[in-house]
mmCIF file of C-alpha atoms and ligand atoms in Angstrom:
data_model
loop_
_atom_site.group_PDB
_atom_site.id
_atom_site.type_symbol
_atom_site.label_atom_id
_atom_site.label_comp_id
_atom_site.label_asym_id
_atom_site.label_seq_id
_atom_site.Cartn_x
_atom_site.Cartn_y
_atom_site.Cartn_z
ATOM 1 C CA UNK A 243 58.988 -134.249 -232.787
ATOM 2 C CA UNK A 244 60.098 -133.041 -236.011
ATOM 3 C CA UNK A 245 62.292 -129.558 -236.006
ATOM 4 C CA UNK A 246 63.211 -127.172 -238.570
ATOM 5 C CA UNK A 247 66.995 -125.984 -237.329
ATOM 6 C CA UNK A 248 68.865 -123.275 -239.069
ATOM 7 C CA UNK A 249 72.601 -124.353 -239.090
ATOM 8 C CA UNK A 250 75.018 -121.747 -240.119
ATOM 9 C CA UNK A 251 78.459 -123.008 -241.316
ATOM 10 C CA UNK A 252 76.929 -126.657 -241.664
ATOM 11 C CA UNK A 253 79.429 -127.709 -244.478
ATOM 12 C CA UNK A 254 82.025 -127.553 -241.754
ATOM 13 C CA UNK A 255 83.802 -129.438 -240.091
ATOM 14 C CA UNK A 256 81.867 -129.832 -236.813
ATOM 15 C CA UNK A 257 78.979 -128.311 -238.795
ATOM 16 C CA UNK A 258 78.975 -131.349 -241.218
ATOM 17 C CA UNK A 259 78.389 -133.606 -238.460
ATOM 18 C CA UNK A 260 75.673 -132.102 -236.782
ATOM 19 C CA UNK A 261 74.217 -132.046 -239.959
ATOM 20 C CA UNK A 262 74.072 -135.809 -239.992
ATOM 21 C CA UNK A 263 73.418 -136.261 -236.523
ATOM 22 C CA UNK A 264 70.047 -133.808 -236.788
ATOM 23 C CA UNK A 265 69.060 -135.291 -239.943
ATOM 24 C CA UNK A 266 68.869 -139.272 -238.638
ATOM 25 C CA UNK A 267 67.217 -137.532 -235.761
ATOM 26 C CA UNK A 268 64.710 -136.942 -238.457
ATOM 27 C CA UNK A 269 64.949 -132.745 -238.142
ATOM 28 C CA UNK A 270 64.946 -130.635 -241.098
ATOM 29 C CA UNK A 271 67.659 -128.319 -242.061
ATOM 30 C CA UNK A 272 68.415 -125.251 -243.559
ATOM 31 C CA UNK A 273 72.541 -124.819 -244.346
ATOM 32 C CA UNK A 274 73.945 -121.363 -244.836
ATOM 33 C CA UNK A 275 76.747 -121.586 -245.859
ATOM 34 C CA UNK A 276 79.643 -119.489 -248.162
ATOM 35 C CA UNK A 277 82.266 -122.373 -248.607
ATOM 36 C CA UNK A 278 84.662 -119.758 -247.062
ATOM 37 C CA UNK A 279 86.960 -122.715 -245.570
ATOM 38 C CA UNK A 280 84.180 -125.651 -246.718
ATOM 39 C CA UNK A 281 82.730 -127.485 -249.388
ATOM 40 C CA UNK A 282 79.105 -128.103 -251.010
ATOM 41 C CA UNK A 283 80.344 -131.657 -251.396
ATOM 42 C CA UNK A 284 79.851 -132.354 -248.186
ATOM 43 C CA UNK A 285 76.632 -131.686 -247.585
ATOM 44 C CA UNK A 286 76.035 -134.080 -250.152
ATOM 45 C CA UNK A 287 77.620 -136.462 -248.150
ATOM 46 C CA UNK A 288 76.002 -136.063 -245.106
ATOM 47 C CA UNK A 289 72.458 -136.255 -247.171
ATOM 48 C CA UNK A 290 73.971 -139.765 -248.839
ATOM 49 C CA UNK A 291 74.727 -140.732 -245.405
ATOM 50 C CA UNK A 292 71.599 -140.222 -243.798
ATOM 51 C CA UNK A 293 69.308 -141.212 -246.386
ATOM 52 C CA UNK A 294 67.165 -137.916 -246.526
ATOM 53 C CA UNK A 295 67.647 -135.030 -248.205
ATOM 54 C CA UNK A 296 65.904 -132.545 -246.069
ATOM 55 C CA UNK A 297 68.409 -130.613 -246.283
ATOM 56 C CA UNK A 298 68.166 -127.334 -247.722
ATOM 57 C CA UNK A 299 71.215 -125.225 -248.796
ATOM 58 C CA UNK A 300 71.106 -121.328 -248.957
ATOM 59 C CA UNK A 301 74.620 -120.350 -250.236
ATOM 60 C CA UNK A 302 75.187 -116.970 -248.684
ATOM 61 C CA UNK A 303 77.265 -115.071 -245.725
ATOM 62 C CA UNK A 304 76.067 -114.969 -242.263
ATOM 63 C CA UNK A 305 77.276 -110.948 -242.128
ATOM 64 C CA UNK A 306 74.876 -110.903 -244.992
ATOM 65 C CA UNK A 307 71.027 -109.813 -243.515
ATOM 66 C CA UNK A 308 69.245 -110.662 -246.711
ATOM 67 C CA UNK A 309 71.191 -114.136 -247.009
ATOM 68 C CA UNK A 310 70.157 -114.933 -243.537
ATOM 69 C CA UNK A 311 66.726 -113.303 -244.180
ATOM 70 C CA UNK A 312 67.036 -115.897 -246.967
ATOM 71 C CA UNK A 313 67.850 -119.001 -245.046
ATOM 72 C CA UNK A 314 64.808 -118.075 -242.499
ATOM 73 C CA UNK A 315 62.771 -117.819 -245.395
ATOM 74 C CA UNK A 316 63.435 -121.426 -247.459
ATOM 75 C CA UNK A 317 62.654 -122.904 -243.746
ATOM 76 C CA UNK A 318 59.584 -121.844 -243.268
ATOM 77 C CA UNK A 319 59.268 -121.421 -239.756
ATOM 78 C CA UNK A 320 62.223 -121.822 -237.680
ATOM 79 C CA UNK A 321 62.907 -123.468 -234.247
ATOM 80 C CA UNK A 322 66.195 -123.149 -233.130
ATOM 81 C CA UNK A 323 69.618 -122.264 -234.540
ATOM 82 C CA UNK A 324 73.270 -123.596 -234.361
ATOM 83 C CA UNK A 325 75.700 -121.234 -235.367
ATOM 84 C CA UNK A 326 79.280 -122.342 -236.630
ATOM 85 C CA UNK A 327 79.851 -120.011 -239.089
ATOM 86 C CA UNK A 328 83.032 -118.178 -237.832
ATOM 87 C CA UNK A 329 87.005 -118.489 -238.419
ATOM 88 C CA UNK A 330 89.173 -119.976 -236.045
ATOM 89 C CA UNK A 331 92.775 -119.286 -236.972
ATOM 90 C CA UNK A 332 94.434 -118.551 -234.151
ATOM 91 C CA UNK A 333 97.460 -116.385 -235.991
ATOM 92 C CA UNK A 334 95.395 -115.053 -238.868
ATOM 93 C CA UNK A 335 93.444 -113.208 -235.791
ATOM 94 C CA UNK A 336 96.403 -111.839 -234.411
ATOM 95 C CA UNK A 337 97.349 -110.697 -237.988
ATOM 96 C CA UNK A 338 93.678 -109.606 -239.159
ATOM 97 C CA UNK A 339 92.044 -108.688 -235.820
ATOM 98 C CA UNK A 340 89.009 -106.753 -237.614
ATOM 99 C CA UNK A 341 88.475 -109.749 -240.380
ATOM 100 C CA UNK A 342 87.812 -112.124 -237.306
ATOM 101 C CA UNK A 343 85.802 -109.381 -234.838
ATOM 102 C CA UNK A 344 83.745 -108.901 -238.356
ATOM 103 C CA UNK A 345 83.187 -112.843 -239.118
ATOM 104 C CA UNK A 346 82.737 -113.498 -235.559
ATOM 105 C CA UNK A 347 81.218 -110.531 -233.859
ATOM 106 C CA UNK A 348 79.691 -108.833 -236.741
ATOM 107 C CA UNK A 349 77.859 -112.463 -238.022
ATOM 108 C CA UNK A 350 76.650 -113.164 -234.622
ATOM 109 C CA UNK A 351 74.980 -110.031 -234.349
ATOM 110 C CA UNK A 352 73.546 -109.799 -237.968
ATOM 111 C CA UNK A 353 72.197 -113.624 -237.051
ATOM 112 C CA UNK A 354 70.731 -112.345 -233.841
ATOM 113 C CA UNK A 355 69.038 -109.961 -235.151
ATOM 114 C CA UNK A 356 67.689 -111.869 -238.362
ATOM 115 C CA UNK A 357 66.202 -114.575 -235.255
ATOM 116 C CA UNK A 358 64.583 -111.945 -233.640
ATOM 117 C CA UNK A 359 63.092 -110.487 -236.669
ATOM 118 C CA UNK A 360 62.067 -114.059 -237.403
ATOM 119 C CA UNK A 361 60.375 -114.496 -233.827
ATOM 120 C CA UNK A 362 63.225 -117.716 -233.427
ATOM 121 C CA UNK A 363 65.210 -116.650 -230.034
ATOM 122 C CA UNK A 364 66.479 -120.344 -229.339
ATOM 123 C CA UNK A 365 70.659 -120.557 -229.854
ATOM 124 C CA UNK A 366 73.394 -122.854 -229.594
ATOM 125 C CA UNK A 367 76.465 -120.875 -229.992
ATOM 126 C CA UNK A 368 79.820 -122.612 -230.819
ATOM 127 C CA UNK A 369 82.366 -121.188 -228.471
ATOM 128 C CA UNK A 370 85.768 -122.463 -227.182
ATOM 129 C CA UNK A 371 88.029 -123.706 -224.326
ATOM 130 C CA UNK A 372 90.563 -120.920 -225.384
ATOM 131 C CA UNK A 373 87.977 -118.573 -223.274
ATOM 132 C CA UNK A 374 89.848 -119.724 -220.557
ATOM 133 C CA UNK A 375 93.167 -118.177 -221.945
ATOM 134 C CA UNK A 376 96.060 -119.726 -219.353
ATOM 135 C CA UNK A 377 94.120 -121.151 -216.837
ATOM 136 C CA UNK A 378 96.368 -122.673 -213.891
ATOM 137 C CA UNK A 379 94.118 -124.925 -212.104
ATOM 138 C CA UNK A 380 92.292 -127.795 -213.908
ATOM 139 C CA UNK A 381 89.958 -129.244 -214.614
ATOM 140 C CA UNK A 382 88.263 -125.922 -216.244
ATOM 141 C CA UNK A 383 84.935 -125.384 -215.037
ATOM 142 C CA UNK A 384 82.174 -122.953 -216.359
ATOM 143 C CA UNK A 385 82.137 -121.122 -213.284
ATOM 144 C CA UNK A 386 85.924 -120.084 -213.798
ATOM 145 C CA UNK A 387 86.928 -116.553 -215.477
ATOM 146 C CA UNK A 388 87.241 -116.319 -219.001
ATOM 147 C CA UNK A 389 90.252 -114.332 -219.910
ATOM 148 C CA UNK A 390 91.103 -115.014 -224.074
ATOM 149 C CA UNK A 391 94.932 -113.999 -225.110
ATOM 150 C CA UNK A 392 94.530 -113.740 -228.807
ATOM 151 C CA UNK A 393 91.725 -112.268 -230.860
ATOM 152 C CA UNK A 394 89.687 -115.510 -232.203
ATOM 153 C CA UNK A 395 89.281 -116.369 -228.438
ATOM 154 C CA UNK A 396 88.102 -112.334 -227.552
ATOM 155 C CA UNK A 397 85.743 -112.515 -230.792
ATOM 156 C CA UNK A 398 84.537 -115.796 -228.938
ATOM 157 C CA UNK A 399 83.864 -114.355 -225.547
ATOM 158 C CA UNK A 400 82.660 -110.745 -226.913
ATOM 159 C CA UNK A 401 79.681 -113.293 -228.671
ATOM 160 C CA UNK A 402 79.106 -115.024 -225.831
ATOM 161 C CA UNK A 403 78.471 -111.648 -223.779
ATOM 162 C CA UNK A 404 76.237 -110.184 -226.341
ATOM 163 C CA UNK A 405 73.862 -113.707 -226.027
ATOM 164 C CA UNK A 406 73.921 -112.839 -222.151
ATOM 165 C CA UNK A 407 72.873 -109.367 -222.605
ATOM 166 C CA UNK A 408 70.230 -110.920 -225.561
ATOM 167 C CA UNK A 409 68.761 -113.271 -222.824
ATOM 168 C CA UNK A 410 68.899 -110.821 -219.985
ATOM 169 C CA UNK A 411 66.159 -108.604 -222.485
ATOM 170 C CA UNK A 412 64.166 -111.718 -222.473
ATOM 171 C CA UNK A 413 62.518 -114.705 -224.339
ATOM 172 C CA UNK A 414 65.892 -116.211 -225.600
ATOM 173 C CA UNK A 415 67.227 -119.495 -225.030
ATOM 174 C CA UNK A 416 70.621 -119.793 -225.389
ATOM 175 C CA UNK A 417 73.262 -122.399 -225.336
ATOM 176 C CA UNK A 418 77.006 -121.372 -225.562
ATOM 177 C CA UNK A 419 79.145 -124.857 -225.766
ATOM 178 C CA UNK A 420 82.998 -124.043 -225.280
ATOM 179 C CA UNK A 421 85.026 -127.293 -227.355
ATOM 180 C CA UNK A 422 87.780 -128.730 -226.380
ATOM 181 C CA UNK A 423 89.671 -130.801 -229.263
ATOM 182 C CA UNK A 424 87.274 -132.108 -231.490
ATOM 183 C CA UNK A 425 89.103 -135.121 -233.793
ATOM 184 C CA UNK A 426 88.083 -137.932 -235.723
ATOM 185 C CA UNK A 427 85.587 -138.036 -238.121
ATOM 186 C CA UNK A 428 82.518 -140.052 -239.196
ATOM 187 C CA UNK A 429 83.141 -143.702 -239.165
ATOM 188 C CA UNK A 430 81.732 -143.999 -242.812
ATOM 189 C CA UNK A 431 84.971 -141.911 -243.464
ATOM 190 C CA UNK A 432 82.953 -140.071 -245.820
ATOM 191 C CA UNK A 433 82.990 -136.894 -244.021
ATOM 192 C CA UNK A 434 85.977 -135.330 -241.940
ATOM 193 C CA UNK A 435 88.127 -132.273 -241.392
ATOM 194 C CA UNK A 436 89.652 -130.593 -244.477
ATOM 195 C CA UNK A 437 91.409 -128.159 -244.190
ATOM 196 C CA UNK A 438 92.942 -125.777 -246.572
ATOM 197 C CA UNK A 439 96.352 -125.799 -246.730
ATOM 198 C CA UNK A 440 98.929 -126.873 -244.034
ATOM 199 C CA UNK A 441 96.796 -127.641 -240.990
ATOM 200 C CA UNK A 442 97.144 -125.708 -238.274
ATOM 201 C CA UNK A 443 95.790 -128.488 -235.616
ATOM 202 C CA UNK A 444 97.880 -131.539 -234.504
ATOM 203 C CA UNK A 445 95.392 -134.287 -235.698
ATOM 204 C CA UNK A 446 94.704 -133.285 -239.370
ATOM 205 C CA UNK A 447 98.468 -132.756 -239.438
ATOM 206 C CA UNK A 448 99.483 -136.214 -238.072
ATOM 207 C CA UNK A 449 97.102 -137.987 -240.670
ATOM 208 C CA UNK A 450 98.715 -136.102 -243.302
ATOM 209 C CA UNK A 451 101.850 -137.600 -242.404
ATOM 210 C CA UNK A 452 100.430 -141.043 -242.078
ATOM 211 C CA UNK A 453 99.166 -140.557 -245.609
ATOM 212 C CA UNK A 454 102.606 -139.558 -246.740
ATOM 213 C CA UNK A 455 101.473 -136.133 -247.740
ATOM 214 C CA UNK A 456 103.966 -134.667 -245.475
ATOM 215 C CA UNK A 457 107.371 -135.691 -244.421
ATOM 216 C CA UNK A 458 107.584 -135.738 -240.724
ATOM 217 C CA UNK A 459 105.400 -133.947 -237.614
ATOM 218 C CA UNK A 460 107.022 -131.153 -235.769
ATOM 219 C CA UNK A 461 106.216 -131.734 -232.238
ATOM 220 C CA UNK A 462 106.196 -127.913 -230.430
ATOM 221 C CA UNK A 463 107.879 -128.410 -227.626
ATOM 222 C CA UNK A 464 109.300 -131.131 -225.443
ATOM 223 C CA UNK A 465 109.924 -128.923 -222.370
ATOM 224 C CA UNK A 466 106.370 -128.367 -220.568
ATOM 225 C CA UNK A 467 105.928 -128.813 -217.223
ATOM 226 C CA UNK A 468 104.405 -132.317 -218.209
ATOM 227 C CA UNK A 469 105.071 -135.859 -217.430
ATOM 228 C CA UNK A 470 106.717 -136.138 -221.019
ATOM 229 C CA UNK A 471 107.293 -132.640 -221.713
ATOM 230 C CA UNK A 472 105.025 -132.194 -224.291
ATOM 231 C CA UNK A 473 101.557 -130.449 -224.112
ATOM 232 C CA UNK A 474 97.815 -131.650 -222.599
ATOM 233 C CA UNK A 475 94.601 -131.494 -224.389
ATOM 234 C CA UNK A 476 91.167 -132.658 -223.669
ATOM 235 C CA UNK A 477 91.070 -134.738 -227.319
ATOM 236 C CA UNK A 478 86.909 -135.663 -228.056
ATOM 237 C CA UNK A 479 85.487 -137.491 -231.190
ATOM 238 C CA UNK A 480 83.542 -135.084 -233.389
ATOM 239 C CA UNK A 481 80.766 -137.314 -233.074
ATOM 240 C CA UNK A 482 80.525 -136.955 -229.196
ATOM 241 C CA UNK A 483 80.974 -132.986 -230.232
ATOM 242 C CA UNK A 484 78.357 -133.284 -232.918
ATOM 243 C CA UNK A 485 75.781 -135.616 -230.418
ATOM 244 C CA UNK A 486 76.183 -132.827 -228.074
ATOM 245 C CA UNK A 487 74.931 -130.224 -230.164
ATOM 246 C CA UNK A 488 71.514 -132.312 -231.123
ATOM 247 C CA UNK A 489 70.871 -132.563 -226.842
ATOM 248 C CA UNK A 490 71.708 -128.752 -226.351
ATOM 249 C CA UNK A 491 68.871 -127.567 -228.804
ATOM 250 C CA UNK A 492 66.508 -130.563 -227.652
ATOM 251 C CA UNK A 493 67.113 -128.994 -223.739
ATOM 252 C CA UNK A 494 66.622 -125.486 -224.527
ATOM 253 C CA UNK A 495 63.198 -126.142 -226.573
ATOM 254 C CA UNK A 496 62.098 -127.383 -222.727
ATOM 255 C CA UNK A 497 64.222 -124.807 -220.810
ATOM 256 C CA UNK A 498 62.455 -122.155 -218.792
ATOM 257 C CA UNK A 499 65.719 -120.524 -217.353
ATOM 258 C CA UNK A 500 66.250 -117.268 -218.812
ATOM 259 C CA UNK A 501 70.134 -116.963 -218.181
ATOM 260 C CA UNK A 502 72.620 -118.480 -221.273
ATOM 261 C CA UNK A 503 73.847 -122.191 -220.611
ATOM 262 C CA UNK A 504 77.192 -122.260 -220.867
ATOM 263 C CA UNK A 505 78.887 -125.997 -220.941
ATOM 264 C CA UNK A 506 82.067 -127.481 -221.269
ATOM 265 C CA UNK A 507 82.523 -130.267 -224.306
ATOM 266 C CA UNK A 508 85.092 -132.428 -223.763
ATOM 267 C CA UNK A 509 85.619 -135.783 -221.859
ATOM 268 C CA UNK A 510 88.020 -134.624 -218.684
ATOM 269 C CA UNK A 511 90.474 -137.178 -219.767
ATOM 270 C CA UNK A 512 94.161 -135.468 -220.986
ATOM 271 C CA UNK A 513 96.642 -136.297 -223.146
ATOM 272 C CA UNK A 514 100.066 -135.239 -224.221
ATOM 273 C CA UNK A 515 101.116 -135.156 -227.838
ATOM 274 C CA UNK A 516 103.126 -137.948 -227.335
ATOM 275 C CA UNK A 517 100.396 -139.919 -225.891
ATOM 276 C CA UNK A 518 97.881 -138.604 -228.898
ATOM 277 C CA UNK A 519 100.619 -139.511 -231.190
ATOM 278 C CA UNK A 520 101.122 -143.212 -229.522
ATOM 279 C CA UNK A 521 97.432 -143.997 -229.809
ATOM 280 C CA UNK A 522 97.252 -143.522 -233.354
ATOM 281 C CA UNK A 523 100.081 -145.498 -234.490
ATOM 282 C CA UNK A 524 98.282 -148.343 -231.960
ATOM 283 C CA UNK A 525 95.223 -147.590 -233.454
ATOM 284 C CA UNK A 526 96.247 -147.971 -237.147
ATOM 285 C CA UNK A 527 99.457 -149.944 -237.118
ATOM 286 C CA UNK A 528 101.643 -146.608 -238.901
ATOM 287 C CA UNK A 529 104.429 -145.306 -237.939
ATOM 288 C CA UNK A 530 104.489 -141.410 -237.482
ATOM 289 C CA UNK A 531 108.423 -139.422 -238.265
ATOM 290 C CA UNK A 532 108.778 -137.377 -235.712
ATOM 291 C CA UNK A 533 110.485 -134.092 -235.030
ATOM 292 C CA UNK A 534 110.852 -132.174 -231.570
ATOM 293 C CA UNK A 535 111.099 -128.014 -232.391
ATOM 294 C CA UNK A 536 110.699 -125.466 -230.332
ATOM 295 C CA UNK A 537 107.864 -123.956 -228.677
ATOM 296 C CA UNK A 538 104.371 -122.434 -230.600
ATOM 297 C CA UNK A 539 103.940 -119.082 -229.442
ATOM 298 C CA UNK A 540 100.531 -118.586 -227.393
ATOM 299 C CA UNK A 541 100.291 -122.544 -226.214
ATOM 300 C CA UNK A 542 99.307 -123.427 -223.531
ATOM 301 C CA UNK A 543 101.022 -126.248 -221.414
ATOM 302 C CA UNK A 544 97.395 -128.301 -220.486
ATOM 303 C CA UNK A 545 93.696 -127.582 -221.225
ATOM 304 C CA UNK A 546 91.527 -130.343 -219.612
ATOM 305 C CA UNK A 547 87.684 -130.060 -219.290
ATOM 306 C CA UNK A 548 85.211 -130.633 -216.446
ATOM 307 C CA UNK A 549 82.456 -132.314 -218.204
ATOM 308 C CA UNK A 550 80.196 -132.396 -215.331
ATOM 309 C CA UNK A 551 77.939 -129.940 -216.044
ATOM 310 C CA UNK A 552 77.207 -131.329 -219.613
ATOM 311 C CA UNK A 553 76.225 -134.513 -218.023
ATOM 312 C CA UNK A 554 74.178 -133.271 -215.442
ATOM 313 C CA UNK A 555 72.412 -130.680 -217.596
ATOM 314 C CA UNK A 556 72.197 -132.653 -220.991
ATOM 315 C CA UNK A 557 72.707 -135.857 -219.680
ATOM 316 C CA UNK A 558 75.725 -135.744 -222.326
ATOM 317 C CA UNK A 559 79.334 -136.992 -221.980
ATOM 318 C CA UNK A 560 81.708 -138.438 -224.260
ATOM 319 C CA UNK A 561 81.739 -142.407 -225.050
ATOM 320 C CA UNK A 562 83.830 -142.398 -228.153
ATOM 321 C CA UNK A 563 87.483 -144.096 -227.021
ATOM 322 C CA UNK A 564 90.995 -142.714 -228.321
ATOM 323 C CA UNK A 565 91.174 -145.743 -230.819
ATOM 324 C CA UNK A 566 87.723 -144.645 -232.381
ATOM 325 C CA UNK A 567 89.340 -141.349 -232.956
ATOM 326 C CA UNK A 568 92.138 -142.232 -234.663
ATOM 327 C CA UNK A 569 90.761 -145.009 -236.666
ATOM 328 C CA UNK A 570 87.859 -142.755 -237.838
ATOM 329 C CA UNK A 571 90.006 -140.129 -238.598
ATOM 330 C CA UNK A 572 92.217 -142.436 -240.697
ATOM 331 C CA UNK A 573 90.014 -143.802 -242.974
ATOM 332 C CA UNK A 574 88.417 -140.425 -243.445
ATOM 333 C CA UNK A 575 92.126 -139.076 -244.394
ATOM 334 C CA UNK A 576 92.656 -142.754 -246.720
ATOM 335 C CA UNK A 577 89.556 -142.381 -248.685
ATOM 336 C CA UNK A 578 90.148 -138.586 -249.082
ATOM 337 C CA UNK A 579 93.722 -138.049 -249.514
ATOM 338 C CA UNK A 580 92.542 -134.868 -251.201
ATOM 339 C CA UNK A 581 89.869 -133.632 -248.580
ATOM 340 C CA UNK A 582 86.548 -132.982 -250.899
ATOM 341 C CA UNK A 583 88.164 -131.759 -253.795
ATOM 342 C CA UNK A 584 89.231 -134.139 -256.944
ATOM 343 C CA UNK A 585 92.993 -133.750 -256.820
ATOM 344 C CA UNK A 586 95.640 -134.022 -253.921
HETATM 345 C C1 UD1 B 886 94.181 -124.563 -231.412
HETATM 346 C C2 UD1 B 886 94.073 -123.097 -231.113
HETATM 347 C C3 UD1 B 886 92.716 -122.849 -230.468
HETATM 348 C C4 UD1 B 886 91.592 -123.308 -231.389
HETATM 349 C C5 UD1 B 886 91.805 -124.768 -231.716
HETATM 350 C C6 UD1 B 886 90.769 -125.256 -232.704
HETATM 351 C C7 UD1 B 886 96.301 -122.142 -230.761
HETATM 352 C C8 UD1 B 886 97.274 -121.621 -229.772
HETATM 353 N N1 UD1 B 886 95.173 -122.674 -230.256
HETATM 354 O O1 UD1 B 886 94.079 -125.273 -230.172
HETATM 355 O O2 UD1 B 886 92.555 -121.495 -230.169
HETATM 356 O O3 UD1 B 886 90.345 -123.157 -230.750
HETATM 357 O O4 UD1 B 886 93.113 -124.963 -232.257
HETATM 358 O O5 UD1 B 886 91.115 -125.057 -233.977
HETATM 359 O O6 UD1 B 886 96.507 -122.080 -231.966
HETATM 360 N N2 UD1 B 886 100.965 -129.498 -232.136
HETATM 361 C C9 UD1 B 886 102.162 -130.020 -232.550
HETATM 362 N N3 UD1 B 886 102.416 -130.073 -233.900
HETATM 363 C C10 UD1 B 886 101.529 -129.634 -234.831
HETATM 364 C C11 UD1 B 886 100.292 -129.108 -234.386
HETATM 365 C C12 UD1 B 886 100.053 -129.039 -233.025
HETATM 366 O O7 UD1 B 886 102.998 -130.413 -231.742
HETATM 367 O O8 UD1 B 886 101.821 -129.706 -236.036
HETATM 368 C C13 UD1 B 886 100.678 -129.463 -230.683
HETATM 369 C C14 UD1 B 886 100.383 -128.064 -230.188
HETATM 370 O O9 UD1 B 886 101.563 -127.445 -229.781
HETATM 371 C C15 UD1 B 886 99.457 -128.387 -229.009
HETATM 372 C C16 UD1 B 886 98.721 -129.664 -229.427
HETATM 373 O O10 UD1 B 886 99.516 -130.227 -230.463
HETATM 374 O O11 UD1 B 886 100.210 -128.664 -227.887
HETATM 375 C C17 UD1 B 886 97.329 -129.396 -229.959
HETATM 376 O O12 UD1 B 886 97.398 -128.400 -230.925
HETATM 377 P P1 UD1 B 886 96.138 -127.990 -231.827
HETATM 378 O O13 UD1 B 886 95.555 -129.190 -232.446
HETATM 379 O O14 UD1 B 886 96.563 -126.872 -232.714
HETATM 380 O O15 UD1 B 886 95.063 -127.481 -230.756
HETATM 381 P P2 UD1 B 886 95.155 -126.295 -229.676
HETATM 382 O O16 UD1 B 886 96.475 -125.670 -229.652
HETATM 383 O O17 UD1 B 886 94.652 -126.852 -228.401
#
């Protein structure tokens, strides 16, 4: 059955591949989007890619009622929403905490309230493993405490208790989907992570020094309690991520329950930064320079998913291998040495 879905931040990363996923699905979309940390360009893609162009862009700013009055209104009627639009810089939110609780927490609830205005109360809400702050047993299940230690992952949790208290008032259907470490890209390589300026994460990084746009990767750390000393992370394929979101909304448009679903998104599978950093040099045939510095602040050692619940609710869990990963992400980062924009 054909869908209109309202997908804020859908020139995202994540976003952009939802985008693609809902649109072979044959749904039609309405993007809001301010090109805060994205670009137009690649919503382009994604239309190129699927063949269909309904896709319909509303340039605007999720904090922004009449913009998302706007979006509601070039869909016509609207039957579900996936919200991305957010930041996600770990140290910019200790630095700025009031930019990110007014992205974050401020958007949500102008978007809320736009949905209920608009008589659309079904949600899937991109949330995040860091919910789980310094968790000591693994793997992390949705049952366990959330207990954020930095800002972005408070601004996370503070959404994800106003869409309880939304659903506990009635008639909303709610998904909250906590990532683990999305990677990869599309394996068109015409779509991928871009990120502005130095990357923050460890894969955009690492493909940046495959390309030869920077000189070496600093590894943080090399004394974890871990088998090699370096950190754990529950690494999925964007695509999985992206397939994930496309089963959420299709469950809650049959879901009676009126309590949130919250699910883990990841594969349960670990690996070090060593290991991550192995696989892609097996994967492509590159070498990666390497440097071991100190710790970052706020790491954790480990962060490993249960993906049980996704499976058994959604009937979802992640296929893609670590050698799809990093060869998808590659030839996204060879084709686009420059991300979207013209010029490295
Ligand atoms: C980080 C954020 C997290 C956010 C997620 C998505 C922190 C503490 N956590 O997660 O809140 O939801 O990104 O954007 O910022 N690493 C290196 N060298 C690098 C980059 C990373 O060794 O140049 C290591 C890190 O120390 C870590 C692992 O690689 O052990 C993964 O790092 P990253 O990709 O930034 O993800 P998270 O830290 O899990």
């Amino acid at each position: 059955m054909v869908r209109r879905v309202l997908i804020t931040g859908g020139a995202g990363f994540i976003g952009s591949h939802t985008c693609l996923v809902l649109l072979e699905q044959g749904h039609e979309l309405v993007v809001l989007d301010n090109f805060d940390n994205s670009s137009p360009e690649a919503l382009r893609r994604v239309q190129e890619l699927a063949g269909s162009t309904q896709l319909n862009l509303v340039e605007g700013d999720v904090r922004d009622p009449s913009a998302v009055d706007q979006a509601f209104s070039a869909a016509g009627t609207v039957d579900g929403v996936i919200h991305f639009a957010g930041l996600k810089a770990v140290e910019e939110s200790v630095s700025d905490p009031l930019h990110y609780w007014d992205v974050n927490v401020n958007g949500s609830r102008v978007l809320a309230a736009a949905m209920d205005r608009h008589g659309c109360r079904t949600l899937v809400f991109s949330s995040t493993s860091t919910a789980y702050g310094k968790p000591e047993t693994f793997p992390l299940r949705e049952d366990m405490p959330t207990a954020p230690v930095n800002p972005y992952a408070e601004t996370k949790v503070a959404v994800e208790q106003m869409l309880t208290a939304l659903c506990r008032s009635g008639s909303w259907q709610v998904a909250c989907l906590r990532y683990f470490n999305p990677v990869g890209a599309h394996p068109s390589g015409r779509i991928g992570e871009d990120p502005m300026g130095i990357p923050n994460n460890l894969f955009p990084f690492m493909t940046q020094v495959a390309a030869g746009r920077r000189d070496r990767l600093l590894i943080f750390g090399q004394d974890y309690p871990t088998p090699d000393g370096t950190c754990i992370r529950d690494y999925l394929h964007v695509m999985d991520l992206a397939e994930a979101h496309g089963m959420a909304l299709e469950h809650l448009w049959e879901r009676t329950t009126p309590d949130p679903l919250t699910l883990n998104i990841g594969t349960g599978r670990g690996l070090s930064v060593l290991e991550m950093v192995r696989g892609f040099e097996q994967a492509t045939g590159l070498t990666i320079p390497l440097e071991f510095v100190g710790r970052r602040p706020g790491d954790v050692p480990r962060s490993l998913a249960s993906p049980e619940k996704a499976q058994t609710v959604l009937g979802w869990s992640a296929h893609r291998t670590l050698e799809e990963m990093c060869r998808d992400g590659w030839s996204w980062q060879q084709g686009n040495p420059a991300g979207y924009r013209q010029n490295p």
